[in-house]
CSV table of C-alpha atoms in Angstrom, one decimal:
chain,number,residue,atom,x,y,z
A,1122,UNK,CA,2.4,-26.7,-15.7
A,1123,UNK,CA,-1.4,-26.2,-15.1
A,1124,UNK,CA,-3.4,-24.8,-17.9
A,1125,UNK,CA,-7.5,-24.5,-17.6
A,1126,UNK,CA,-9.5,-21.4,-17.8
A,1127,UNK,CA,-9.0,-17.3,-16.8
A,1128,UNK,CA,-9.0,-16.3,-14.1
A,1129,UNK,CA,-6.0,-18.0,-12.6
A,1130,UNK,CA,-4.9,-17.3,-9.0
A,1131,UNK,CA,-5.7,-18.0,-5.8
A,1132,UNK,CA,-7.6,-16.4,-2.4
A,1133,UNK,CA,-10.3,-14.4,-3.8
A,1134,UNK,CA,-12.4,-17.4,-4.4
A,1135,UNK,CA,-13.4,-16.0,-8.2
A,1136,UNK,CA,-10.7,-18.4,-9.7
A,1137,UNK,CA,-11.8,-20.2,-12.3
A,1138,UNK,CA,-8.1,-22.4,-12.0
A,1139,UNK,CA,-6.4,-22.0,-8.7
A,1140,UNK,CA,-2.6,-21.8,-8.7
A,1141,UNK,CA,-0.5,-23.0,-5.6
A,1142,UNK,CA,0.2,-20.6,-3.3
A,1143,UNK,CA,3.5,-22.2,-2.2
A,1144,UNK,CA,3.8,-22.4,2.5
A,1145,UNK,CA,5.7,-18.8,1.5
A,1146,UNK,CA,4.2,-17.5,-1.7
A,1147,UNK,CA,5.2,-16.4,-4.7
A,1148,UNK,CA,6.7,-13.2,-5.9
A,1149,UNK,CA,5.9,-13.5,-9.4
A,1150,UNK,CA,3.8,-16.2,-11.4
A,1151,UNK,CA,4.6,-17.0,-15.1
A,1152,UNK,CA,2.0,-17.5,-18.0
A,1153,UNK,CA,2.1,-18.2,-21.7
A,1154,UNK,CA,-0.3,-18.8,-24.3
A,1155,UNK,CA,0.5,-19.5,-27.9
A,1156,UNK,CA,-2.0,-18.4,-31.0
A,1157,UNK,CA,-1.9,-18.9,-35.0
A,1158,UNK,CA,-1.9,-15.9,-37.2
A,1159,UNK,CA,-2.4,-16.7,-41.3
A,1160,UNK,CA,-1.4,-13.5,-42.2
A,1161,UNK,CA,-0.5,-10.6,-39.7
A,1162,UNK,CA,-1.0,-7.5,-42.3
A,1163,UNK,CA,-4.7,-8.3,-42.7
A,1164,UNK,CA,-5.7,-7.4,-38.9
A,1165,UNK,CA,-7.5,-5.0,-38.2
A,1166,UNK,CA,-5.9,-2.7,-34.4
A,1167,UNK,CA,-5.7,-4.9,-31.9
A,1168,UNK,CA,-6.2,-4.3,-27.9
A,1169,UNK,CA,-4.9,-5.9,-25.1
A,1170,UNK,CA,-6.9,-6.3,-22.2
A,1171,UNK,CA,-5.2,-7.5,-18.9
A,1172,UNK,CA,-6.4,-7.6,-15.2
A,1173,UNK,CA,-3.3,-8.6,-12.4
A,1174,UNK,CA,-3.0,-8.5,-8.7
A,1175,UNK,CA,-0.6,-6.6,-8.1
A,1176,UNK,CA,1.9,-5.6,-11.1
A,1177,UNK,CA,2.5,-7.6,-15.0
A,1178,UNK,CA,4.7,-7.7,-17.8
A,1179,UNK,CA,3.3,-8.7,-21.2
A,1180,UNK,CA,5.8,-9.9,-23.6
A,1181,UNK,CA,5.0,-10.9,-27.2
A,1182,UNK,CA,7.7,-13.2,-29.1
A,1183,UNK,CA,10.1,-12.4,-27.0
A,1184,UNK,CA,9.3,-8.4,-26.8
A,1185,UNK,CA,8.1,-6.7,-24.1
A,1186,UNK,CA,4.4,-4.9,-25.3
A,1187,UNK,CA,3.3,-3.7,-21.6
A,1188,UNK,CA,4.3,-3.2,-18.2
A,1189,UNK,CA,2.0,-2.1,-15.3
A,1190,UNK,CA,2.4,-1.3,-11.7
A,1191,UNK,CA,6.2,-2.4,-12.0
A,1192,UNK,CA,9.7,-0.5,-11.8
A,1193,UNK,CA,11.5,0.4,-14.7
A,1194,UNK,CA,14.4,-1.3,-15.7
A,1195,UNK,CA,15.3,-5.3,-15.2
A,1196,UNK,CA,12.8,-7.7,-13.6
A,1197,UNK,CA,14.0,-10.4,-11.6
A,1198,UNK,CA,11.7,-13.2,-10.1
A,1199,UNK,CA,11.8,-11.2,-6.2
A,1200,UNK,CA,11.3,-7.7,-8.1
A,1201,UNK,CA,7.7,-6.5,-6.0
A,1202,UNK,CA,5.0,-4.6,-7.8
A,1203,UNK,CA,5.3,-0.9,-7.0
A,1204,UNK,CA,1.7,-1.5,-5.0
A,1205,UNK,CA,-1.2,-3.1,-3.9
A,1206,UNK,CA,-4.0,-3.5,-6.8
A,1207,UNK,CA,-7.0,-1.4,-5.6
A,1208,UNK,CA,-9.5,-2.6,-7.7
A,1209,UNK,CA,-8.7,-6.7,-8.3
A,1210,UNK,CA,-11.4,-7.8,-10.7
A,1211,UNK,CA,-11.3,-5.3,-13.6
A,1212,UNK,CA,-9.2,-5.2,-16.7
A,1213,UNK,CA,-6.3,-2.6,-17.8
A,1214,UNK,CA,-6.5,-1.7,-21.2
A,1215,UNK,CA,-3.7,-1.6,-23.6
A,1216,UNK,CA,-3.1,-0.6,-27.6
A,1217,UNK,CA,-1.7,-3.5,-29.0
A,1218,UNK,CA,1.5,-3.1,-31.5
A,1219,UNK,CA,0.8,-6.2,-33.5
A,1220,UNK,CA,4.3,-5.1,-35.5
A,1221,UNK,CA,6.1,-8.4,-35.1
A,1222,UNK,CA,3.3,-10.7,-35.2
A,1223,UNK,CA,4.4,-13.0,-37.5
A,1224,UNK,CA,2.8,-15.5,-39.6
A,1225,UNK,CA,2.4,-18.7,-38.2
A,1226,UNK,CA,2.5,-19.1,-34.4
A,1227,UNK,CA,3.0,-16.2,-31.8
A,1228,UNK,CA,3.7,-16.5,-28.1
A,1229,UNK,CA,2.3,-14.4,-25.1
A,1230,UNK,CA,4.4,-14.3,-22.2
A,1231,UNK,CA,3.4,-12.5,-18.9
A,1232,UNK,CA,4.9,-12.1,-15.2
A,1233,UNK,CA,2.6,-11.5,-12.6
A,1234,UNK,CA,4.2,-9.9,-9.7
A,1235,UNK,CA,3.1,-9.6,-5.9
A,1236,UNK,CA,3.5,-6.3,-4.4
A,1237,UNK,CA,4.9,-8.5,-0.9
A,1238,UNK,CA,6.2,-11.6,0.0
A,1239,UNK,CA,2.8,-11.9,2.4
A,1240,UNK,CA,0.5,-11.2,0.3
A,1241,UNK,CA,-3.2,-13.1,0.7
A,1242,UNK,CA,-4.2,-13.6,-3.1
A,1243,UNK,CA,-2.9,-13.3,-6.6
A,1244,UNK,CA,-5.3,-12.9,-9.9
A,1245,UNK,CA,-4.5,-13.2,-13.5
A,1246,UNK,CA,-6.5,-12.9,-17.1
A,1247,UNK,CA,-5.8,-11.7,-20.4
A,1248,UNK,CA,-7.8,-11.0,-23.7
A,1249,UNK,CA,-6.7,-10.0,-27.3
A,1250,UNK,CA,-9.3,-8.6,-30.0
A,1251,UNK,CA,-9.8,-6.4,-32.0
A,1252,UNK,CA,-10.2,-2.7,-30.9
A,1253,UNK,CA,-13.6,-1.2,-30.5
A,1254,UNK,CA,-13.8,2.4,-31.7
A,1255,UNK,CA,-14.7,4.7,-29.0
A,1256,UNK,CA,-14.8,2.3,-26.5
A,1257,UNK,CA,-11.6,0.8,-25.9
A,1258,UNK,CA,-9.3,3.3,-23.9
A,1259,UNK,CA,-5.8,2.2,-22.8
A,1260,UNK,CA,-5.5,2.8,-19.1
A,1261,UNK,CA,-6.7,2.0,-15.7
A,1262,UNK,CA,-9.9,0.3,-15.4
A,1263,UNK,CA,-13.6,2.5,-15.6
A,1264,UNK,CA,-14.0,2.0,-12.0
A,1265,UNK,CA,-10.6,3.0,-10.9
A,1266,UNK,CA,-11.6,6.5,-13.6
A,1267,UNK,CA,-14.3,7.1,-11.5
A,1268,UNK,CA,-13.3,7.1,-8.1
A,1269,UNK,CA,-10.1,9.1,-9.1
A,1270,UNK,CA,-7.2,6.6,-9.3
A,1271,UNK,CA,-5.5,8.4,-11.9
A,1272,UNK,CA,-5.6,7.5,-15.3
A,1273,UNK,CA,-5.7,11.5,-16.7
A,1274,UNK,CA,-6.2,15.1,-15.9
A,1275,UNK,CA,-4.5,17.4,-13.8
A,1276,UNK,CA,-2.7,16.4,-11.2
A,1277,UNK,CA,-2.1,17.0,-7.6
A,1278,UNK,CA,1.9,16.3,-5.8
A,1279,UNK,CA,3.2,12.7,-6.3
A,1280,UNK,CA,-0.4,11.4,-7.2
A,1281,UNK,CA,-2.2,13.1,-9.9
A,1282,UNK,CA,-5.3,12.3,-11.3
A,1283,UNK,CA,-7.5,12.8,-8.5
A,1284,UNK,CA,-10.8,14.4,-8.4
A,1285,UNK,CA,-12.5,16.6,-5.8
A,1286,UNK,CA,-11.2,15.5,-2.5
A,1287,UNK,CA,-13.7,13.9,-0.2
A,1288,UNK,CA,-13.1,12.1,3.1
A,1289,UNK,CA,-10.9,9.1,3.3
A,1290,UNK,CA,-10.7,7.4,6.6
A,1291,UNK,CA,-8.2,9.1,8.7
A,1292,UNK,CA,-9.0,11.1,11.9
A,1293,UNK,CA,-8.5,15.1,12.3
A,1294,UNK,CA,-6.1,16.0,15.0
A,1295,UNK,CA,-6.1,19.3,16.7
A,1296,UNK,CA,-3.3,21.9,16.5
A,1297,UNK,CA,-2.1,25.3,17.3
A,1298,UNK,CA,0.6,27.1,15.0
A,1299,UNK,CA,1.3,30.4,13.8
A,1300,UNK,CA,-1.1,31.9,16.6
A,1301,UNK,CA,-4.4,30.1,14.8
A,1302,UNK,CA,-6.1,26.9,16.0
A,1303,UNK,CA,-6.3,24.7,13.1
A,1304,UNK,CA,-7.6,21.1,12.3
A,1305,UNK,CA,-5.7,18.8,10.4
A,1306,UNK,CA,-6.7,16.4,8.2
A,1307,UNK,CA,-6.2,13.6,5.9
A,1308,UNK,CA,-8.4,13.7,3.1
A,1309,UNK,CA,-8.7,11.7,-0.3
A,1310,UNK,CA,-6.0,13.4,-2.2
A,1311,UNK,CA,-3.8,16.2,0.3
A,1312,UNK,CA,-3.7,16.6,4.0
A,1313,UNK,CA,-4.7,19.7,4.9
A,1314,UNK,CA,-5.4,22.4,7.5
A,1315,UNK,CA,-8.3,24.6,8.3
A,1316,UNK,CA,-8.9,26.9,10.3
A,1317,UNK,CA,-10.6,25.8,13.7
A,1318,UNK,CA,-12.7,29.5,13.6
A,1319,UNK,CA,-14.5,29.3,10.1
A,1320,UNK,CA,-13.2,26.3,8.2
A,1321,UNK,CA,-11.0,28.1,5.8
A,1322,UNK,CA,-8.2,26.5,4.3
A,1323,UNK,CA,-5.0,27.4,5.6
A,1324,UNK,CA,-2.6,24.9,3.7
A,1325,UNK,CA,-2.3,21.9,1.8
A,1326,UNK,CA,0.5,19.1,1.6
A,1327,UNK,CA,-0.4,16.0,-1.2
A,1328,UNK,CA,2.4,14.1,-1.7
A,1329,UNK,CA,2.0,11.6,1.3
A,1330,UNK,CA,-1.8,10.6,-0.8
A,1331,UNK,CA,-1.8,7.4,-2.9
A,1332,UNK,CA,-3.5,7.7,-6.0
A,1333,UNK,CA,-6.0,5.1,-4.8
A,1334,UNK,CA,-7.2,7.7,-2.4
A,1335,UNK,CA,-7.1,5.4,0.6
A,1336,UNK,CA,-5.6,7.3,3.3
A,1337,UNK,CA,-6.2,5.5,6.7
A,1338,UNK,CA,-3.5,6.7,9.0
A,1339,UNK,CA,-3.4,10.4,11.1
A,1340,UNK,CA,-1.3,12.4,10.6
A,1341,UNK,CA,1.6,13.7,12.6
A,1342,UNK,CA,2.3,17.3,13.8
A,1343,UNK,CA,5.6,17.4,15.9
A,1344,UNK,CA,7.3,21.2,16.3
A,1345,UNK,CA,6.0,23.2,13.2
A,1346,UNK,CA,5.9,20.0,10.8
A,1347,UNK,CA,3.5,17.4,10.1
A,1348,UNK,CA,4.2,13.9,8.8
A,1349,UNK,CA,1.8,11.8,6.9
A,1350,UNK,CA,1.9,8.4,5.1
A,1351,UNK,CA,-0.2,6.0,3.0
A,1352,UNK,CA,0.6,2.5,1.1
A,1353,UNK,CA,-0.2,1.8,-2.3
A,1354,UNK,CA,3.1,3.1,-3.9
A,1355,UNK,CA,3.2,5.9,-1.7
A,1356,UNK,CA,5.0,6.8,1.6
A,1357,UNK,CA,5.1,9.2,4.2
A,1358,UNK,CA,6.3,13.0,3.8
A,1359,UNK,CA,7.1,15.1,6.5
A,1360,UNK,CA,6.9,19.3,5.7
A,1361,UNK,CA,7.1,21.9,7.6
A,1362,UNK,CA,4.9,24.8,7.9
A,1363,UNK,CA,5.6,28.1,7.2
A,1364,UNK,CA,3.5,31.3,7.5
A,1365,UNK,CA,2.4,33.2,4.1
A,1366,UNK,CA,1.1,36.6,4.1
A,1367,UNK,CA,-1.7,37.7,7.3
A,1368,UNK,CA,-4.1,34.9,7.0
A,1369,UNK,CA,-2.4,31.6,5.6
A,1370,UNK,CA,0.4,29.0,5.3
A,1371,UNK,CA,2.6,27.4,3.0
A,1372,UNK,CA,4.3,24.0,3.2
A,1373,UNK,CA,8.1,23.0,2.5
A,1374,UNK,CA,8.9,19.3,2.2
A,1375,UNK,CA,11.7,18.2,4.2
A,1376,UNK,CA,12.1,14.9,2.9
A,1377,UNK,CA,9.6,11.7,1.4
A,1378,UNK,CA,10.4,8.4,1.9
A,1379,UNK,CA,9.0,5.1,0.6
A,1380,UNK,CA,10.1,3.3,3.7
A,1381,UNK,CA,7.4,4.2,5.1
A,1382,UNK,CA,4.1,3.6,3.1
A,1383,UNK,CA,1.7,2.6,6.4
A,1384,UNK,CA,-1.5,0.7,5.2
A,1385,UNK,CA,-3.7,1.4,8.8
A,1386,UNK,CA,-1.7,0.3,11.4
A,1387,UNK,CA,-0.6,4.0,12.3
A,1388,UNK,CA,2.9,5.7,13.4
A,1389,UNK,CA,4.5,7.6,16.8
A,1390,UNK,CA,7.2,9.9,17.5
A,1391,UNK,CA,9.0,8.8,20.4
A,1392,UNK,CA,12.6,10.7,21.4
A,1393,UNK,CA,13.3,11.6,17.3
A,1394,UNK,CA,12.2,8.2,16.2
A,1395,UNK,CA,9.3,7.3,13.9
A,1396,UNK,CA,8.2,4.0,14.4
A,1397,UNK,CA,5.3,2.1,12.2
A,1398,UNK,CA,4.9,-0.7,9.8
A,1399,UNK,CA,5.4,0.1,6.2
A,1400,UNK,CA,3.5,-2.0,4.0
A,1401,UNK,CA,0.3,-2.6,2.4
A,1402,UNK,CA,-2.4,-5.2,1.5
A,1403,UNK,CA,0.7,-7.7,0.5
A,1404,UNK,CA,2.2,-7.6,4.2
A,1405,UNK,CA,5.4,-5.8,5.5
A,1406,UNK,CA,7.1,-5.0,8.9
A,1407,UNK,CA,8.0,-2.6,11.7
A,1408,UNK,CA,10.6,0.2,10.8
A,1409,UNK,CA,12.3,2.9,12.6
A,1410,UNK,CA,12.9,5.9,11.2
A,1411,UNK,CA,15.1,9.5,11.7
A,1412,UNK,CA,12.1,11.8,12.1
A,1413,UNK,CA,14.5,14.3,11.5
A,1414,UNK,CA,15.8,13.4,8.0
A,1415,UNK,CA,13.8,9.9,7.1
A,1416,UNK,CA,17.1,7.7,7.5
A,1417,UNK,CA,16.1,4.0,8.1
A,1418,UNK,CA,17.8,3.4,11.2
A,1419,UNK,CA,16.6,-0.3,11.1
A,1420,UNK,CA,13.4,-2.8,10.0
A,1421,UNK,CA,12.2,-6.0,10.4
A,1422,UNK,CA,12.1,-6.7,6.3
A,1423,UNK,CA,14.2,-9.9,6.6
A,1424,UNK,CA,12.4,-13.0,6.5
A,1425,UNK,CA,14.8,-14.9,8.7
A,1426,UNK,CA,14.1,-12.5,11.5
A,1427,UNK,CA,11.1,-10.4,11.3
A,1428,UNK,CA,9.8,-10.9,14.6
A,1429,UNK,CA,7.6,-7.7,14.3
A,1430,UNK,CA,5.4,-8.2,11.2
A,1431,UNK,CA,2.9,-5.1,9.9
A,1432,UNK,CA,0.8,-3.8,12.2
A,1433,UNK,CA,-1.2,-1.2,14.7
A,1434,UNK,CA,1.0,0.3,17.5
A,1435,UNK,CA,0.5,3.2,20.3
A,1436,UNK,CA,3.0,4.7,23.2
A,1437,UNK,CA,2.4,4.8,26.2
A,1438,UNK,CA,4.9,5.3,29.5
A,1439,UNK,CA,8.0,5.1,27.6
A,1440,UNK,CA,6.8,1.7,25.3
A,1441,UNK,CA,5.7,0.7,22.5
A,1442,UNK,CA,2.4,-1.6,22.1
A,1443,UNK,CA,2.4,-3.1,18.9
A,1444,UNK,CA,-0.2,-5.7,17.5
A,1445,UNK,CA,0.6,-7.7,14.4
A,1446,UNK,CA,-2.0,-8.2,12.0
A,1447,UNK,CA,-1.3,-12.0,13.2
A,1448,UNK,CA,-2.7,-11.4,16.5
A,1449,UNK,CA,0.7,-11.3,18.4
A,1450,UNK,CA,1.3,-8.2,20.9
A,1451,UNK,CA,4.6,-7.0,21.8
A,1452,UNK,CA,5.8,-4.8,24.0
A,1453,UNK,CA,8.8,-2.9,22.5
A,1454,UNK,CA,11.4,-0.4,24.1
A,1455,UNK,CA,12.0,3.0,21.7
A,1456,UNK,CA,15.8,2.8,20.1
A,1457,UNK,CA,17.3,4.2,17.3
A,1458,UNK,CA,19.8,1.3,17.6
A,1459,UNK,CA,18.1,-2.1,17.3
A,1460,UNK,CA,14.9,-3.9,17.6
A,1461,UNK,CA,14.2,-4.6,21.1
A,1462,UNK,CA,11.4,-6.7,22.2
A,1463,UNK,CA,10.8,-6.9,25.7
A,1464,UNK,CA,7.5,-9.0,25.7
A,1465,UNK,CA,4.6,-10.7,23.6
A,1466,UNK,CA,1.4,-12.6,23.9
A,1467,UNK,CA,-1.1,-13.9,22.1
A,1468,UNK,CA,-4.7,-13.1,23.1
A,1469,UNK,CA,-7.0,-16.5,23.8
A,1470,UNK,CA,-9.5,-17.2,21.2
A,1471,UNK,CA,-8.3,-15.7,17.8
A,1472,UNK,CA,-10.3,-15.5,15.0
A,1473,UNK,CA,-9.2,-16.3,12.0
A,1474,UNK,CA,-9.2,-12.4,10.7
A,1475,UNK,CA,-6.4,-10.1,10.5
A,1476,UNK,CA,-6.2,-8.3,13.7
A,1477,UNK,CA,-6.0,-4.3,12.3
A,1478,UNK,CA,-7.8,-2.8,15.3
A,1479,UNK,CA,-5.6,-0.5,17.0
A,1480,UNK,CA,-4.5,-1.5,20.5
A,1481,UNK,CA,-5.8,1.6,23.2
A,1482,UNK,CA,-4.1,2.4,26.9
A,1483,UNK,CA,-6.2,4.1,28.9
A,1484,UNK,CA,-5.8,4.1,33.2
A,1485,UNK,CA,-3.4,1.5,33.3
A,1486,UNK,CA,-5.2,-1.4,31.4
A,1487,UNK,CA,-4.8,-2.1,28.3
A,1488,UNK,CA,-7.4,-2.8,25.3
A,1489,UNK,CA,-7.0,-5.9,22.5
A,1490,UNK,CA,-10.6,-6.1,20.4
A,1491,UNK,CA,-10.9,-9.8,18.3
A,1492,UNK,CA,-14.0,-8.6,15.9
A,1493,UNK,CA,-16.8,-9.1,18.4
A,1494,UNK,CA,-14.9,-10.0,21.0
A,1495,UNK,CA,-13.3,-7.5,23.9
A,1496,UNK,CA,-10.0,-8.2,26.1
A,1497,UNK,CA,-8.9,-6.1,29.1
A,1498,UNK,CA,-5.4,-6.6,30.7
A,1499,UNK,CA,-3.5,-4.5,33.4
A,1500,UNK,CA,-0.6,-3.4,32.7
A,1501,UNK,CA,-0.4,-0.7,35.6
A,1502,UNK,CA,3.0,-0.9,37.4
A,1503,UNK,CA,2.9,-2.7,40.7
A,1504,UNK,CA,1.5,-0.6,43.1
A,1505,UNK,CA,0.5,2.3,41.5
């Protein structure tokens, strides 16, 4: 076992010991640190201080003290945190019940857990002290507080603890419904719609907003409903709008599903079928969902055959284009029975970044950016 200095983990480059990655990764790392106590009624509170990427459990002599960004229940070494860690470098604060210290030597255990099988990095540290008054406050980090993470206060839908809503870094679409003109968008905390005539609000949906407020992905409007997703521990919600009173709406969810938590990559509607990757910062995979009730009708999660890893994807003359954040494009034929790929390449001179810009059809060519590099192909049908 290695032992050397916080942080441990590996990717970010701020590791004082780096830990193997393993050719697949990880799911969860284990850590344990032993310290003498003379006499365990003469300390003063105690506060446990712990920063992980992506979810931890803390155990103390056998008894588990903390859990954060995990399930409930049983862990098992392929459980996932619930999420990506939005802020990676700062520390989650915890009262410590010192209640069965005991005299002599006490042993910290902890389970760090990635939130995918893909993901990039992994970071781990840990401090015990005693408890400053006023200062020390269990909960998310100060920086996660101030940009609205959560972490108290009221709450809006599944997220709560958000503060005003500002911009995130989805695009408006345009709509028409319920004889207005309205613009919808995906803010920091709700998607919402306004009126195209003086910007009023007309309705509000939060549940598909992660409480990290990164929102990248449009939404989706489709016969009176919109759809909308984010990763993070999130998903996508679809609700349908409804007209209430003379000048305003009110949304109904249909149904919210976490098979569907889409980082950036986007989502289509294609003859009742949602298609997008669902996944964040740790990886994921194409899926295929029911637009109409948000039944998995199939994914590429296994390992063994996940030809279509997380990714960007747009439609266009009954297809699917679909770019992995790899760099692979496919070419993919809508079904709600089966994954079927009907061709790929990979464009010439990748860098080594993730490939997240969208792929764009336009007049029968089609559109692969590499960073600073540009690539055109036709795609036009013969003749035409």
């Amino acid at each position: 076992w290695l032992a050397g200095k916080a942080q441990f983990g590996y990717g970010d480059d701020d590791e004082a010991t780096t830990i193997s990655s393993a050719p697949e990764h990880y799911p969860t790392y284990y850590f344990r640190h032993s310290f003498e106590v003379a006499d365990p009624a003469k300390l003063k509170p105690l506060f446990l201080r712990l920063l992980r990427d992506d979810g931890a459990i803390v155990y103390l002599n056998g008894r588990e003290i903390a859990r954060d960004n995990l399930p409930e229940g049983a862990l098992a070494h392929a459980t996932l945190a619930l999420g990506a860690t939005p802020v990676e470098s700062d520390f989650h604060g915890f009262d410590f019940p010192g209640d069965n210290l005991v005299a002599g030597r006490n042993v910290l255990a902890i389970a760090v857990h990635q939130s995918g099988v893909d993901s990039s990095d992994v970071s781990f540290d840990l401090e015990l002290r005693e408890k400053v008054a006023e200062r020390d406050r269990p909960g998310p980090p100060a920086t996660e507080r101030r940009r609205g993470f959560g972490g108290g206060g009221g709450g809006f839908g599944r997220g709560g603890g958000f503060g005003e809503s500002g911009a995130a870094y989805a695009s408006a679409i345009a709509i028409d419904f319920g004889g207005r003109k309205q613009y919808v968008q995906f803010t920091s905390k709700t998607v919402a719609g306004v009126s195209a005539e003086d910007g009023s609000l007309l309705w509000r949906y939060d549940a598909p907003s992660n409480r990290s407020g990164i929102n990248c992905s449009s939404p989706i409007y489709l016969d009176g409903h919109v759809f909308a997703a984010s990763a993070y521990g999130s998903g996508g919600g679809k609700a349908r709008l409804v007209p209430d009173g003379a000048s305003g709406f009110k949304t109904e969810e249909v149904w919210f599903s976490r098979d569907m938590e889409n980082h950036h990559g986007g989502m289509v509607v294609v003859d009742g079928c949602l298609y997008g990757a669902n996944g964040g910062n740790g990886g994921g995979y194409l899926v295929c969902l029911d637009f109409e009730t948000g039944e998995v009708l199939w994914n590429e999660r296994d390992a063994d055959k996940r030809r279509a890893r997380k990714g960007s994807i747009a439609q266009a003359d009954g297809r699917l284009y679909y770019r992995t954040e790899e760099g692979d494009v496919l070419l993919i034929e809508p079904s709600r029975e089966s994954y079927l790929e009907r061709g790929r390449f990979e464009q010439p001179d990748r860098t080594r970044s993730p490939a997240w810009t969208h792929p764009v059809i336009a007049n029968g060519k089609l559109y692969i950016r590499d960073q600073e590099t540009l690539f055109c192909y036709n795609i036009a049908q013969a003749g035409s």
